[in-house]
Coordinates of N, CA and C in Angstrom, one line a residue:
Chain Q
E1 N -131.6 133.9 -109.4 CA -131.7 132.7 -108.5 C -132.4 133.0 -107.1
I2 N -133.4 132.2 -106.6 CA -133.7 132.5 -105.4 C -132.5 132.2 -104.4
V3 N -132.5 133.1 -103.1 CA -131.6 132.8 -102.1 C -132.5 132.4 -100.7
L4 N -132.1 131.1 -100.1 CA -132.8 130.8 -98.9 C -132.1 131.2 -97.5
T5 N -132.4 132.2 -96.6 CA -131.5 132.3 -95.6 C -132.2 131.8 -94.4
Q6 N -131.5 130.7 -93.6 CA -132.2 130.2 -92.4 C -131.8 130.9 -91.2
S7 N -132.6 131.1 -90.4 CA -132.3 131.6 -88.9 C -132.8 131.0 -87.8
P8 N -132.4 130.6 -86.6 CA -130.9 131.1 -86.6 C -130.0 130.1 -87.0
G9 N -128.7 130.4 -86.9 CA -127.9 129.2 -87.7 C -127.7 128.3 -86.4
T10 N -127.8 128.1 -85.4 CA -127.8 127.3 -84.2 C -128.8 127.7 -83.0
L11 N -129.6 126.9 -82.7 CA -130.7 126.8 -81.8 C -130.4 125.8 -80.4
S12 N -130.3 126.5 -79.4 CA -129.9 125.4 -78.3 C -131.0 125.6 -77.4
L13 N -132.0 124.5 -77.2 CA -133.1 124.0 -76.3 C -132.9 122.7 -75.6
S14 N -133.8 122.7 -74.8 CA -134.1 121.5 -73.9 C -135.1 120.4 -74.6
P15 N -135.1 119.3 -74.3 CA -136.2 118.4 -74.7 C -137.5 119.1 -73.9
G16 N -138.4 118.8 -74.7 CA -139.8 119.2 -74.4 C -140.3 120.7 -74.5
E17 N -139.0 121.3 -74.8 CA -139.2 122.8 -75.2 C -139.8 122.8 -76.9
R18 N -140.3 124.0 -77.2 CA -140.7 124.3 -78.5 C -139.8 124.7 -79.1
A19 N -139.6 124.4 -80.5 CA -138.6 125.2 -81.7 C -139.3 125.6 -82.8
T20 N -138.6 126.8 -82.8 CA -139.2 127.6 -84.3 C -138.2 127.9 -85.0
L21 N -138.3 127.6 -86.3 CA -136.8 127.7 -87.3 C -137.6 128.4 -88.2
S22 N -136.6 129.4 -88.9 CA -137.0 130.3 -89.9 C -136.6 130.1 -91.2
C23 N -137.3 130.4 -92.4 CA -136.6 130.3 -93.4 C -137.2 131.4 -94.7
R24 N -136.2 132.3 -94.8 CA -136.7 133.3 -95.4 C -136.0 133.4 -97.0
A25 N -136.8 133.7 -98.0 CA -136.5 134.0 -99.4 C -136.1 135.3 -100.1
S26 N -135.4 135.1 -101.1 CA -135.2 136.4 -101.5 C -136.1 137.1 -102.7
Q27 N -136.7 135.8 -103.0 CA -138.0 136.2 -103.8 C -139.4 135.3 -103.2
G28 N -140.4 135.7 -103.7 CA -141.5 134.8 -103.3 C -141.4 133.6 -104.0
V29 N -141.6 132.6 -103.3 CA -141.8 131.3 -103.5 C -143.0 130.5 -103.5
S30 N -143.7 129.9 -104.7 CA -144.8 129.0 -104.2 C -144.8 128.2 -103.1
S31 N -145.8 128.3 -102.4 CA -146.0 127.5 -101.1 C -145.7 125.8 -101.2
S32 N -146.5 125.7 -102.8 CA -146.4 124.3 -103.2 C -144.9 123.5 -103.5
Y33 N -144.0 124.7 -103.2 CA -142.8 124.1 -103.7 C -141.6 124.4 -102.5
L34 N -142.0 124.5 -101.1 CA -141.2 124.6 -100.4 C -141.2 123.4 -99.3
A35 N -139.9 122.8 -99.1 CA -139.8 121.7 -98.3 C -138.9 121.8 -97.4
W36 N -138.9 121.1 -96.3 CA -138.3 120.8 -95.0 C -137.6 119.3 -95.0
Y37 N -136.4 119.5 -94.6 CA -135.5 118.3 -94.4 C -134.7 118.2 -92.9
Q38 N -134.8 116.9 -92.5 CA -133.9 116.8 -91.1 C -132.7 116.0 -91.7
Q39 N -131.6 116.2 -91.1 CA -130.3 115.5 -91.3 C -129.6 115.3 -89.8
K40 N -129.3 114.1 -89.7 CA -128.5 113.8 -88.6 C -127.3 113.1 -89.0
P41 N -126.1 113.5 -88.2 CA -124.5 113.2 -88.6 C -124.5 111.7 -89.1
G42 N -123.9 111.8 -90.4 CA -123.5 110.4 -90.9 C -124.8 109.9 -91.7
Q43 N -125.7 110.7 -92.0 CA -127.4 110.1 -92.5 C -127.7 111.1 -93.5
A44 N -128.1 110.4 -94.6 CA -129.1 111.0 -95.6 C -130.0 112.0 -95.1
P45 N -130.2 113.0 -95.8 CA -131.5 113.9 -95.2 C -132.8 113.3 -95.5
R46 N -133.8 113.7 -94.6 CA -135.0 113.1 -94.2 C -136.2 114.1 -94.5
L47 N -137.3 113.9 -95.6 CA -138.3 114.8 -95.7 C -139.3 114.7 -94.7
L48 N -139.2 116.1 -94.3 CA -140.1 116.3 -93.0 C -141.7 116.9 -93.8
I49 N -141.6 117.9 -94.3 CA -142.5 118.8 -94.9 C -142.3 119.0 -96.3
H50 N -143.5 118.9 -96.8 CA -143.6 119.4 -98.5 C -144.9 120.4 -98.4
G51 N -145.0 121.2 -99.7 CA -146.0 122.2 -99.9 C -146.2 123.1 -98.7
A52 N -144.9 123.5 -98.1 CA -144.8 124.3 -96.7 C -145.4 124.0 -95.6
S53 N -146.5 123.1 -95.7 CA -147.2 122.6 -94.4 C -147.6 121.1 -94.3
N54 N -147.4 120.5 -95.4 CA -147.8 119.1 -95.4 C -147.1 118.0 -94.8
R55 N -147.3 117.3 -94.0 CA -145.9 116.3 -93.0 C -146.0 115.2 -94.0
A56 N -144.7 114.8 -94.5 CA -144.4 113.7 -95.0 C -144.9 112.5 -94.3
T57 N -144.9 111.1 -95.1 CA -145.3 110.0 -94.8 C -144.6 109.5 -93.5
G58 N -145.1 109.3 -92.1 CA -144.5 108.7 -91.0 C -143.7 109.8 -90.1
I59 N -144.1 111.4 -90.5 CA -143.6 112.2 -89.8 C -144.5 112.7 -88.7
P60 N -143.9 112.5 -87.4 CA -144.7 112.6 -86.3 C -145.4 114.2 -86.3
D61 N -146.6 114.5 -85.9 CA -147.4 115.5 -85.8 C -146.9 116.7 -84.9
R62 N -145.6 116.4 -84.2 CA -145.2 117.4 -83.3 C -144.5 118.6 -84.3
F63 N -144.2 117.9 -85.6 CA -143.5 118.5 -86.7 C -144.9 119.4 -87.7
S64 N -144.5 120.9 -87.5 CA -145.8 121.4 -88.4 C -144.8 122.6 -89.3
G65 N -145.3 123.0 -90.4 CA -144.9 124.0 -91.0 C -145.9 124.8 -91.6
S66 N -145.3 126.3 -91.8 CA -146.2 127.0 -92.2 C -145.3 128.3 -93.1
G67 N -146.1 129.4 -93.4 CA -145.6 130.5 -94.2 C -146.1 130.6 -95.7
S68 N -145.8 131.6 -96.1 CA -146.2 131.9 -97.6 C -145.4 133.2 -98.2
G69 N -145.1 133.0 -99.3 CA -144.5 134.3 -100.1 C -143.2 134.1 -99.8
T70 N -142.4 134.8 -98.9 CA -141.1 134.9 -98.4 C -140.5 134.3 -97.3
D71 N -141.6 134.1 -96.4 CA -141.2 133.6 -95.0 C -141.9 132.3 -94.6
F72 N -141.0 131.2 -94.3 CA -141.8 130.0 -93.9 C -140.9 129.6 -92.6
T73 N -141.9 128.9 -91.8 CA -141.4 128.5 -90.4 C -141.6 127.0 -90.4
L74 N -140.7 126.3 -89.7 CA -140.8 125.0 -88.9 C -140.9 124.8 -87.7
T75 N -142.0 124.3 -87.1 CA -142.2 124.4 -85.6 C -142.0 122.8 -85.2
I76 N -141.4 122.6 -84.1 CA -141.4 121.7 -83.3 C -142.1 121.6 -82.0
S77 N -143.1 120.9 -81.9 CA -144.0 121.6 -80.6 C -143.7 121.0 -79.3
R78 N -142.9 120.0 -79.2 CA -142.1 119.5 -77.9 C -141.1 118.6 -78.2
L79 N -139.7 119.1 -78.1 CA -138.7 118.7 -78.3 C -138.6 116.9 -77.9
E80 N -138.2 116.2 -78.9 CA -138.1 114.7 -78.6 C -136.3 114.8 -78.7
P81 N -135.6 113.8 -77.8 CA -134.1 113.8 -77.8 C -133.5 113.4 -79.3
E82 N -134.6 112.8 -80.0 CA -134.1 112.2 -81.4 C -134.3 113.6 -82.4
D83 N -134.9 114.6 -82.0 CA -135.1 115.7 -82.9 C -133.8 116.7 -83.1
F84 N -132.7 116.3 -82.2 CA -131.8 117.4 -82.4 C -130.9 116.8 -83.5
A85 N -130.7 117.9 -84.3 CA -130.3 117.5 -85.7 C -130.0 118.9 -86.7
V86 N -129.6 118.6 -88.0 CA -129.5 119.9 -88.5 C -130.9 120.1 -89.6
Y87 N -131.6 121.1 -89.6 CA -132.6 121.5 -90.6 C -132.3 122.3 -91.9
Y88 N -133.1 121.8 -92.8 CA -132.6 122.5 -93.9 C -134.2 122.7 -94.8
C89 N -134.4 123.9 -95.2 CA -135.6 124.4 -96.3 C -134.9 124.1 -97.6
Q90 N -135.8 123.9 -98.7 CA -135.6 123.8 -99.7 C -136.4 124.4 -100.7
Q91 N -136.3 125.3 -101.6 CA -137.5 125.8 -102.9 C -137.0 125.0 -103.8
Y92 N -138.1 124.5 -104.6 CA -138.2 123.6 -105.8 C -139.0 124.7 -106.7
G93 N -138.0 125.3 -107.9 CA -138.5 126.3 -108.8 C -138.9 125.6 -109.9
S94 N -139.9 126.1 -110.7 CA -140.1 125.6 -112.3 C -138.8 126.2 -112.9
S95 N -138.2 127.1 -112.7 CA -136.8 127.3 -113.0 C -135.8 127.0 -112.0
P96 N -135.1 125.9 -112.2 CA -134.0 125.9 -111.4 C -133.0 127.0 -111.2
P97 N -132.5 127.0 -110.2 CA -131.8 125.7 -109.2 C -132.9 125.4 -108.2
H98 N -132.8 124.2 -107.6 CA -133.7 124.2 -106.5 C -133.0 124.2 -105.2
T99 N -132.8 125.2 -104.7 CA -131.8 125.8 -103.7 C -132.3 125.2 -102.2
F100 N -131.2 125.1 -101.5 CA -131.4 124.6 -100.0 C -131.0 126.0 -99.6
G101 N -131.4 126.2 -98.4 CA -131.2 127.0 -97.0 C -129.7 126.4 -96.3
Q102 N -129.2 127.3 -95.7 CA -127.7 126.9 -95.3 C -127.9 126.0 -94.2
G103 N -129.1 125.9 -93.6 CA -129.3 125.1 -92.6 C -129.4 125.6 -91.0
T104 N -129.9 125.0 -90.2 CA -130.4 125.3 -88.6 C -129.6 124.1 -87.7
K105 N -129.1 124.3 -87.2 CA -128.4 123.5 -86.3 C -129.2 123.4 -85.0
L106 N -130.2 122.3 -84.6 CA -130.8 122.3 -83.1 C -130.1 121.6 -82.3
E107 N -129.4 122.1 -81.1 CA -128.7 121.2 -80.4 C -129.1 121.2 -78.7
I108 N -128.8 120.6 -78.2 CA -129.5 120.0 -76.9 C -128.4 121.0 -75.9
K109 N -129.5 122.0 -75.0 CA -129.0 122.6 -74.2 C -128.5 122.4 -72.8
Chain D
E1 N -140.1 97.9 -101.2 CA -139.2 98.9 -100.4 C -138.5 99.7 -101.5
V2 N -138.5 101.0 -101.4 CA -137.8 101.8 -102.5 C -136.2 101.7 -101.9
Q3 N -135.3 101.7 -102.7 CA -134.0 101.4 -102.5 C -132.9 102.5 -103.6
L4 N -132.3 102.8 -103.3 CA -131.3 103.9 -104.0 C -129.9 103.9 -103.4
V5 N -129.0 103.2 -104.3 CA -127.7 102.8 -104.0 C -126.6 103.4 -104.9
E6 N -126.0 104.4 -104.2 CA -124.8 105.0 -105.2 C -123.6 104.2 -105.4
S7 N -122.9 104.5 -106.1 CA -121.3 103.9 -106.3 C -120.5 104.5 -107.1
G8 N -119.5 104.4 -107.1 CA -118.5 105.0 -108.1 C -117.6 106.2 -107.5
G9 N -117.9 106.5 -106.3 CA -117.0 107.5 -105.6 C -115.6 107.3 -105.2
G10 N -114.9 108.0 -105.3 CA -113.2 107.9 -104.7 C -112.6 108.8 -104.7
L11 N -111.1 108.7 -104.9 CA -110.3 109.6 -104.9 C -110.0 109.8 -106.4
V12 N -109.8 111.1 -106.7 CA -109.5 111.4 -107.9 C -108.5 112.7 -108.1
K13 N -107.6 113.1 -109.0 CA -106.8 114.2 -108.9 C -107.7 115.6 -109.6
P14 N -107.5 116.7 -109.2 CA -107.7 117.7 -110.1 C -107.9 117.3 -111.3
G15 N -108.8 117.9 -112.2 CA -108.8 117.7 -113.7 C -109.1 116.3 -114.2
G16 N -109.2 115.4 -113.3 CA -109.6 114.1 -113.5 C -111.3 113.9 -113.8
S17 N -111.8 112.8 -113.8 CA -113.0 112.3 -114.1 C -113.6 111.2 -113.4
L18 N -115.0 111.1 -113.0 CA -115.3 110.1 -112.5 C -116.9 110.1 -113.0
R19 N -117.5 108.7 -112.7 CA -118.8 108.5 -113.2 C -119.5 108.0 -112.0
L20 N -120.6 108.7 -111.4 CA -121.2 108.1 -110.3 C -122.6 107.6 -110.8
S21 N -122.8 106.1 -110.3 CA -124.2 105.9 -110.6 C -124.9 105.5 -109.6
C22 N -126.2 105.4 -109.5 CA -127.3 105.3 -108.3 C -128.2 103.8 -109.1
A23 N -128.3 103.2 -108.5 CA -128.9 101.9 -108.8 C -130.6 102.1 -107.8
A24 N -131.7 101.8 -108.8 CA -132.9 102.3 -107.8 C -133.5 100.8 -108.0
S25 N -134.4 100.5 -107.2 CA -134.9 99.4 -106.9 C -136.4 99.7 -106.3
G26 N -137.2 99.1 -106.3 CA -138.5 98.7 -105.3 C -139.7 99.9 -105.8
F27 N -139.3 100.3 -107.3 CA -140.3 101.2 -107.4 C -140.4 101.4 -109.1
P28 N -141.3 101.9 -110.1 CA -141.1 102.1 -111.4 C -140.4 103.3 -111.5
F29 N -138.9 102.7 -111.9 CA -137.9 104.1 -112.2 C -138.0 104.9 -113.1
S30 N -138.8 104.7 -114.2 CA -139.1 105.5 -115.3 C -140.3 106.6 -115.0
N31 N -141.0 106.4 -113.9 CA -142.1 107.5 -113.5 C -141.8 108.5 -112.8
Y32 N -140.5 108.5 -112.3 CA -140.1 109.5 -111.3 C -139.0 110.3 -112.2
N33 N -139.0 111.7 -111.7 CA -137.8 112.4 -111.5 C -136.7 112.2 -110.7
M34 N -135.5 112.5 -111.4 CA -134.4 112.1 -110.3 C -133.2 113.2 -109.9
N35 N -132.5 113.2 -108.8 CA -131.6 114.4 -108.5 C -130.5 114.1 -107.9
W36 N -129.6 114.6 -108.3 CA -128.3 114.6 -107.5 C -128.1 115.9 -106.4
V37 N -127.5 115.7 -105.4 CA -127.5 116.5 -104.4 C -126.1 116.1 -103.5
R38 N -125.2 117.1 -103.4 CA -124.0 117.3 -102.6 C -123.5 117.8 -101.3
Q39 N -122.9 117.3 -100.5 CA -122.6 117.9 -99.4 C -121.3 117.7 -99.0
A40 N -120.5 119.1 -99.2 CA -119.3 119.2 -98.6 C -118.8 118.8 -97.3
P41 N -117.6 118.3 -96.9 CA -117.5 117.9 -95.5 C -117.6 119.1 -94.4
G42 N -118.9 118.9 -93.5 CA -119.1 119.7 -92.6 C -119.8 121.2 -93.1
K43 N -120.4 120.8 -94.6 CA -120.9 121.9 -95.2 C -122.8 121.5 -95.0
G44 N -123.6 122.3 -95.8 CA -124.6 122.3 -96.2 C -125.2 121.5 -97.6
L45 N -126.1 121.3 -97.9 CA -126.7 120.6 -99.1 C -126.7 121.5 -100.2
E46 N -126.3 121.0 -101.1 CA -126.6 122.0 -102.6 C -127.0 121.1 -103.7
W47 N -127.8 121.2 -104.2 CA -128.3 120.8 -105.6 C -127.4 120.8 -106.4
V48 N -127.1 119.5 -107.1 CA -126.3 119.5 -108.3 C -127.1 119.5 -109.7
S49 N -128.0 118.5 -109.7 CA -128.5 118.3 -111.2 C -130.0 117.5 -110.8
S50 N -130.7 117.6 -112.1 CA -132.1 117.0 -111.9 C -132.5 116.4 -113.4
I51 N -133.1 115.5 -113.6 CA -133.3 115.0 -114.8 C -135.0 114.5 -114.8
S52 N -135.8 114.7 -115.7 CA -137.1 114.5 -115.8 C -137.3 112.9 -116.1
S53 N -138.2 112.3 -115.6 CA -138.5 110.9 -115.8 C -138.2 110.4 -117.1
G54 N -138.5 110.8 -118.3 CA -138.0 110.2 -119.3 C -136.7 110.8 -119.9
G55 N -136.1 111.6 -119.3 CA -135.0 111.9 -119.8 C -134.7 113.4 -120.3
S56 N -136.1 113.7 -120.7 CA -135.7 114.9 -121.8 C -135.6 116.0 -121.2
Y57 N -135.7 116.5 -119.9 CA -135.4 117.8 -119.6 C -134.3 117.6 -118.1
I58 N -133.3 118.1 -118.4 CA -132.1 118.5 -117.7 C -131.8 119.5 -117.1
Y59 N -131.7 119.8 -115.8 CA -131.1 121.1 -115.1 C -129.7 120.9 -114.3
D60 N -129.1 121.7 -114.5 CA -127.6 121.7 -113.8 C -127.5 123.1 -112.8
A61 N -126.9 122.7 -111.8 CA -126.7 123.7 -110.9 C -125.3 124.8 -111.9
D62 N -125.2 126.1 -111.8 CA -124.1 126.8 -112.1 C -123.0 126.4 -111.9
S63 N -122.6 125.9 -110.8 CA -121.4 125.2 -110.2 C -120.8 124.1 -111.2
V64 N -121.8 123.5 -111.7 CA -121.2 122.1 -112.6 C -121.6 122.4 -114.0
K65 N -122.0 123.3 -114.2 CA -122.8 123.1 -115.7 C -121.4 123.4 -116.5
G66 N -121.5 122.4 -117.7 CA -120.3 122.2 -118.9 C -119.4 121.2 -118.3
R67 N -119.2 120.6 -117.0 CA -118.3 119.9 -116.4 C -119.1 118.5 -115.6
F68 N -120.2 118.6 -115.4 CA -121.3 117.5 -115.2 C -122.2 117.3 -115.9
S69 N -122.6 116.1 -116.1 CA -123.7 115.7 -116.7 C -124.6 114.6 -116.4
I70 N -125.8 114.7 -116.1 CA -126.4 113.8 -115.5 C -127.5 112.8 -116.6
S71 N -127.6 111.5 -116.3 CA -128.4 110.6 -117.4 C -128.8 109.7 -116.7
R72 N -129.8 109.0 -117.5 CA -130.4 107.7 -116.9 C -130.6 106.8 -118.0
D73 N -130.7 105.6 -117.5 CA -131.2 104.5 -118.6 C -132.2 104.0 -117.6
N74 N -133.5 103.8 -118.1 CA -134.4 103.7 -117.6 C -135.2 102.0 -117.4
A75 N -134.0 101.4 -118.7 CA -134.4 100.1 -119.0 C -133.3 99.3 -117.7
K76 N -132.5 100.1 -117.2 CA -131.8 99.3 -116.2 C -131.9 99.9 -115.0
N77 N -133.0 100.9 -114.8 CA -133.3 101.4 -113.3 C -132.2 102.2 -112.7
S78 N -131.2 103.0 -113.7 CA -130.1 103.6 -112.9 C -130.0 105.1 -113.4
L79 N -129.6 105.7 -112.5 CA -129.3 107.0 -112.7 C -127.6 107.2 -112.8
F80 N -127.1 108.2 -113.6 CA -125.6 108.5 -113.5 C -125.5 109.8 -113.4
L81 N -124.2 109.9 -113.1 CA -123.6 111.7 -112.9 C -122.2 111.5 -113.3
Q82 N -121.8 111.9 -114.7 CA -120.6 112.3 -115.2 C -119.8 113.3 -114.9
M83 N -118.8 113.3 -113.9 CA -118.2 114.1 -113.9 C -117.0 114.5 -114.3
N84 N -116.6 115.6 -114.8 CA -115.2 115.9 -115.5 C -114.6 117.4 -115.3
S85 N -113.4 117.2 -115.4 CA -112.9 118.7 -115.1 C -113.0 118.9 -113.5
L86 N -112.7 117.9 -112.8 CA -112.9 117.9 -111.1 C -112.1 118.8 -110.6
R87 N -112.5 119.6 -109.8 CA -112.0 120.8 -109.0 C -112.0 120.1 -107.2
A88 N -111.2 120.7 -106.5 CA -111.0 120.5 -105.1 C -112.5 120.6 -104.4
E89 N -113.2 121.9 -105.1 CA -114.5 122.0 -104.4 C -115.5 121.1 -104.6
D90 N -115.2 120.3 -105.4 CA -116.2 119.2 -105.9 C -116.2 118.1 -104.9
T91 N -115.2 118.2 -104.0 CA -114.9 117.3 -102.8 C -116.4 117.0 -102.0
A92 N -117.2 116.0 -102.2 CA -118.2 116.0 -101.5 C -119.0 114.7 -101.2
V93 N -120.1 114.2 -100.2 CA -120.7 113.0 -100.5 C -121.8 113.6 -101.6
Y94 N -122.0 112.6 -102.4 CA -122.9 112.7 -103.5 C -124.4 112.0 -103.2
Y95 N -125.4 112.5 -103.2 CA -126.5 111.6 -103.0 C -127.5 111.8 -104.2
C96 N -128.1 110.7 -104.4 CA -129.2 110.7 -105.5 C -130.5 110.7 -104.4
A97 N -131.3 111.2 -105.0 CA -132.7 111.5 -104.6 C -133.9 111.6 -105.5
R98 N -134.9 110.9 -104.9 CA -136.2 110.6 -106.0 C -137.4 111.7 -105.4
D99 N -137.8 112.3 -106.4 CA -139.0 112.9 -106.2 C -140.2 112.3 -105.6
T100 N -140.8 112.4 -104.3 CA -141.6 111.7 -103.7 C -143.0 111.4 -104.5
S101 N -143.4 112.1 -105.3 CA -144.4 111.7 -106.2 C -144.0 111.9 -107.7
S102 N -144.5 111.3 -108.5 CA -144.3 111.1 -110.0 C -145.2 112.4 -110.8
G103 N -146.2 112.9 -110.1 CA -147.1 113.9 -110.6 C -146.9 115.5 -110.2
W104 N -146.1 115.7 -108.9 CA -146.1 117.1 -108.7 C -145.0 117.0 -107.8
F105 N -144.5 118.4 -107.3 CA -143.4 118.4 -106.3 C -144.0 118.2 -105.1
A106 N -143.5 117.1 -104.3 CA -143.9 117.0 -103.0 C -142.6 116.4 -102.2
G107 N -141.6 117.3 -102.4 CA -140.3 116.9 -101.8 C -139.5 115.8 -102.2
W108 N -138.2 115.5 -101.8 CA -137.6 114.4 -102.4 C -137.5 113.3 -101.1
G109 N -138.2 112.7 -101.1 CA -138.7 111.7 -100.2 C -137.8 110.5 -99.8
Y110 N -137.0 109.8 -100.8 CA -136.2 109.1 -100.9 C -134.7 109.4 -101.3
W111 N -133.9 109.0 -100.6 CA -132.4 109.2 -100.8 C -131.4 108.1 -100.6
G112 N -130.4 108.0 -101.4 CA -129.2 106.8 -101.2 C -128.7 107.2 -100.0
Q113 N -127.8 106.4 -99.8 CA -126.4 106.6 -98.5 C -125.6 107.6 -98.9
G114 N -125.4 107.8 -100.1 CA -124.3 108.7 -100.5 C -123.1 108.0 -100.9
T115 N -122.4 108.7 -101.9 CA -121.0 108.1 -102.0 C -119.8 109.2 -102.2
L116 N -118.9 108.9 -101.5 CA -117.8 110.2 -101.3 C -117.1 110.3 -102.7
V117 N -116.7 111.6 -102.9 CA -115.9 111.9 -103.9 C -114.9 112.9 -103.3
T118 N -113.5 112.8 -103.8 CA -112.5 113.4 -102.8 C -111.6 113.7 -104.0
V119 N -111.3 115.2 -104.5 CA -110.6 115.6 -105.5 C -109.6 116.2 -104.6
S120 N -108.3 115.5 -104.7 CA -107.3 116.1 -104.4 C -105.7 115.4 -105.2
S121 N -104.6 115.9 -105.2 CA -103.6 115.6 -105.5 C -102.8 114.7 -104.7

């Protein structure tokens, strides 16, 4: 089973700053099968990125994804107030489970 | 508009059973793989189970294998999760989620609002 470890657990930043969130896999993950989600309190997750670097429909271009193999990154170039939330990476394997990372909480400093 | 609406959650005693439903609309349901994901109170997301578009392929997390059973009725545009031998650690909000694309993995772009399952005596 592939384990995804996200860091940091909590990231405290101010609006306008740049956020860099990390997702590290215990084994290599095909870039095609790495996604990122945003979740706000009381809401369902929202797909941000699929295929490691492809923005989902309607996602602002301040969100970008990169990486390959075992190391993946979600970058938010300039934080807006609505970006403060919890972010999860997910790997979708040809052999399940389709695991999620434990999440990174992005909070206002 | 794609809509996924879960129902069937509630309070159940340990060892009991519950059947969750997810009513889908706004898209050709039979074309898409479907999934269940849960989130315990204050915790992260946990994948539970997935079923292929035609229902032939089913995958379950080890934590629910042998106790939970995913199924679908394409004629009724519905997804189900039969949960047996429930434990306290199954307490969570359960979401159904749809693959974004019918042909390849492009994330799970559509989610229901979730239904709360509480397992307690």
